[in-house]
Coordinates of C-alpha atoms in Angstrom, one line a residue:
M1 CA -45.3 57.5 -85.2
I2 CA -41.7 58.0 -86.4
G3 CA -39.1 56.0 -84.6
I4 CA -35.6 56.3 -86.1
F5 CA -35.1 59.3 -88.4
P6 CA -31.8 59.8 -90.3
E7 CA -29.6 62.9 -89.7
L8 CA -28.8 65.1 -92.7
Y9 CA -25.4 64.6 -94.2
P10 CA -23.3 67.5 -95.4
D11 CA -24.7 69.0 -98.7
E12 CA -27.6 66.6 -98.6
L13 CA -31.0 67.5 -100.0
V14 CA -34.0 67.2 -97.6
Y15 CA -35.6 65.0 -100.2
S16 CA -32.6 62.6 -100.0
C17 CA -32.9 62.4 -96.2
L18 CA -36.6 61.6 -96.5
A19 CA -35.8 59.0 -99.2
R20 CA -33.3 57.4 -96.8
Y21 CA -36.0 57.3 -94.2
A22 CA -38.3 55.5 -96.7
A23 CA -35.6 52.9 -97.3
Y24 CA -35.0 52.4 -93.6
T25 CA -38.6 51.8 -92.7
G26 CA -39.0 49.1 -95.3
Y27 CA -42.5 50.3 -96.3
V28 CA -43.8 48.6 -99.4
T29 CA -45.8 51.6 -100.7
H30 CA -45.1 55.3 -101.1
R31 CA -48.4 56.1 -99.5
S32 CA -47.3 54.6 -96.2
V33 CA -44.1 56.7 -96.1
A34 CA -46.0 59.8 -97.1
E35 CA -48.5 59.4 -94.3
D36 CA -45.6 59.5 -91.8
L37 CA -44.0 62.5 -93.4
F38 CA -46.5 64.8 -95.2
R39 CA -49.6 66.5 -94.0
N40 CA -51.0 65.8 -97.4
C41 CA -50.0 62.2 -98.2
L42 CA -51.1 62.6 -101.8
E43 CA -48.5 65.4 -102.3
R44 CA -45.6 64.7 -104.6
P45 CA -42.2 64.8 -102.8
S46 CA -40.3 68.0 -103.7
V47 CA -36.8 67.3 -104.8
E48 CA -35.5 70.8 -104.8
F49 CA -37.5 72.5 -102.0
F50 CA -39.7 71.4 -99.2
N51 CA -43.0 69.7 -98.5
T52 CA -45.4 70.5 -95.7
L53 CA -44.3 68.0 -93.1
T54 CA -46.3 66.5 -90.2
E55 CA -45.4 67.8 -86.8
D56 CA -43.6 64.6 -86.0
A57 CA -41.5 64.7 -89.1
M58 CA -40.7 68.4 -88.7
S59 CA -39.6 67.9 -85.1
H60 CA -37.2 65.1 -86.1
L61 CA -35.8 67.1 -89.1
T62 CA -35.1 70.2 -87.0
A63 CA -34.0 68.4 -83.8
K64 CA -30.5 69.7 -84.1
R65 CA -30.8 72.7 -86.3
D66 CA -33.1 75.6 -87.0
I67 CA -35.7 75.2 -89.8
R68 CA -34.2 78.2 -91.7
D69 CA -30.8 76.6 -91.6
V70 CA -32.3 73.4 -93.0
I71 CA -34.0 75.3 -95.8
Q72 CA -30.9 77.3 -96.7
Q73 CA -28.3 74.5 -96.5
H74 CA -30.3 71.5 -97.7
T75 CA -32.7 72.8 -100.4
L76 CA -32.2 74.9 -103.5
F77 CA -34.0 77.8 -101.9
D78 CA -30.8 80.0 -102.0
Y79 CA -30.2 79.2 -105.7
Y80 CA -33.6 80.8 -106.6
A81 CA -34.1 83.3 -103.8
R82 CA -30.7 84.6 -102.8
F83 CA -30.6 87.5 -105.2
A84 CA -34.3 88.4 -105.0
P85 CA -35.1 91.7 -103.2
A86 CA -34.9 91.3 -99.4
E87 CA -38.7 91.7 -98.9
K88 CA -39.5 89.0 -101.5
R89 CA -36.8 86.7 -100.1
K90 CA -38.2 86.9 -96.6
K91 CA -41.7 86.2 -97.9
L92 CA -40.5 83.1 -99.8
M93 CA -38.9 81.8 -96.6
D94 CA -42.0 82.5 -94.6
M95 CA -44.1 80.6 -97.2
I96 CA -42.0 77.5 -96.7
I97 CA -41.9 77.7 -92.9
S98 CA -45.7 78.1 -92.7
G99 CA -46.3 75.3 -95.2
D100 CA -47.7 77.5 -97.9
M101 CA -46.0 75.6 -100.7
K102 CA -48.6 76.4 -103.3
S103 CA -47.8 80.1 -103.1
F104 CA -44.1 79.4 -102.9
N105 CA -44.2 77.2 -106.1
N106 CA -46.2 79.8 -107.9
S107 CA -43.6 82.4 -107.0
V108 CA -40.6 80.4 -108.0
S109 CA -41.0 78.9 -111.4
T110 CA -38.5 76.3 -112.7
R111 CA -40.3 75.4 -115.9
K112 CA -38.0 77.4 -118.2
L113 CA -35.1 75.2 -117.2
G114 CA -36.6 72.3 -119.2
E115 CA -36.3 68.6 -118.5
R116 CA -33.9 67.8 -115.6
F117 CA -32.9 64.6 -113.8
L118 CA -31.3 63.8 -110.5
Q119 CA -27.5 63.8 -110.9
F120 CA -24.5 62.4 -109.1
C121 CA -20.7 62.4 -109.1
P122 CA -19.1 59.0 -109.3
I123 CA -16.2 60.0 -107.0
C124 CA -18.5 61.7 -104.4
T125 CA -20.6 58.6 -104.4
Q126 CA -17.6 56.4 -103.7
E127 CA -16.4 58.7 -100.9
D128 CA -19.9 58.8 -99.4
R129 CA -20.0 55.0 -99.2
E130 CA -16.6 54.8 -97.7
K131 CA -17.3 57.4 -95.1
H132 CA -21.0 56.9 -94.3
G133 CA -21.7 53.4 -95.6
E134 CA -24.2 54.8 -98.1
T135 CA -24.4 57.6 -100.7
Y136 CA -27.0 60.3 -100.9
W137 CA -28.3 63.1 -103.2
H138 CA -26.0 66.1 -103.0
R139 CA -27.6 69.6 -103.3
S140 CA -24.6 70.9 -105.2
H141 CA -25.0 68.2 -107.9
Q142 CA -28.6 69.4 -108.7
L143 CA -27.8 73.0 -109.6
P144 CA -29.5 74.0 -112.8
E145 CA -27.2 74.3 -115.8
I146 CA -24.2 72.9 -113.9
Q147 CA -23.0 69.6 -115.3
I148 CA -19.7 69.3 -113.4
C149 CA -18.7 68.3 -109.9
H150 CA -17.0 71.4 -108.5
K151 CA -15.0 69.2 -106.1
H152 CA -13.6 66.5 -108.3
E153 CA -13.7 68.3 -111.7
C154 CA -15.6 65.5 -113.5
Y155 CA -18.9 65.4 -115.3
L156 CA -22.0 64.7 -113.3
H157 CA -24.0 61.6 -114.4
N158 CA -27.7 61.8 -115.0
T159 CA -30.1 59.2 -113.5
E160 CA -33.4 58.4 -115.0
I161 CA -35.3 60.1 -112.2
S162 CA -37.0 63.2 -113.6
L163 CA -37.6 66.3 -111.6
R164 CA -40.8 67.0 -113.6
S165 CA -43.9 67.6 -111.5
K166 CA -46.0 65.2 -113.5
V167 CA -44.1 62.0 -112.7
S168 CA -45.6 59.6 -110.1
P169 CA -44.8 60.5 -106.5
A170 CA -42.0 58.4 -105.1
F171 CA -38.9 58.3 -103.0
Y172 CA -35.7 57.2 -104.7
P173 CA -32.8 56.7 -102.2
A174 CA -29.4 57.4 -103.9
E175 CA -27.9 54.2 -102.4
V176 CA -30.5 52.1 -104.3
V177 CA -30.3 54.1 -107.6
V178 CA -26.6 55.0 -108.1
P179 CA -24.5 52.1 -109.4
Y180 CA -21.1 51.1 -108.0
D181 CA -19.3 50.8 -111.3
E182 CA -19.7 54.3 -112.8
T183 CA -16.5 55.6 -114.3
P184 CA -15.8 59.3 -113.8
V185 CA -15.2 61.4 -117.0
F186 CA -12.9 64.3 -116.4
Y187 CA -12.9 67.5 -118.4
D188 CA -10.4 70.1 -119.4
N189 CA -12.7 73.1 -119.9
V190 CA -11.4 75.9 -117.7
L191 CA -14.4 78.1 -118.1
E192 CA -16.9 75.4 -117.2
S193 CA -14.8 74.5 -114.2
S194 CA -14.6 78.1 -113.0
I195 CA -18.4 78.5 -113.4
A196 CA -19.2 75.3 -111.4
K197 CA -16.8 76.3 -108.6
Y198 CA -18.1 79.8 -108.5
V199 CA -21.8 78.9 -108.3
A200 CA -21.1 76.2 -105.6
A201 CA -19.1 78.8 -103.6
V202 CA -21.9 81.4 -103.8
L203 CA -24.5 78.9 -102.8
S204 CA -22.5 77.7 -99.8
S205 CA -21.5 81.2 -98.5
S206 CA -23.5 82.8 -95.7
Y207 CA -25.5 86.0 -96.0
V208 CA -28.0 88.1 -94.0
M209 CA -31.5 87.2 -95.0
E210 CA -32.7 90.8 -94.3

């Protein structure tokens, strides 16, 4: 039975919110957290998308917002599905909502993107801690091929947390992983800056699913 469940921060991944829940509970093992959150407690937490949640976890996650809003604003669904034909886009959304993640993952392949790691912006991290008392994993920092924070125009820093599907299942709260003494490295590449800002703007803009 889930007691206290964290609210999603702006631009926060669902994975990040679940990782914060794991930290708040104080559970010693990943299995204990997974039994609270996932219908299949052996399932690896999805960083970019969504896992099939228990009814209790889903009710907490969607207590203040529609499930479609959560998927579109707090996962990378729109990055991969936004420009797909409308019929396919709706099918992909229905797959996530119904919990058919196997079909969804088979339809959206990220293997060609190569090895990737959770990333963070040192300045965003500092701002998070000042405003919320903790930092979290930002969705806009995990966009494939984007290495720059569109907000602060500095390079994103890689962690050692791989997004590969073969790594051991675990939750990694950003507040525990991200150090306090990372120095931002600013850049002067106008083209890179324009691309990062453009992709972030597209991802955050609204559109009609149909």
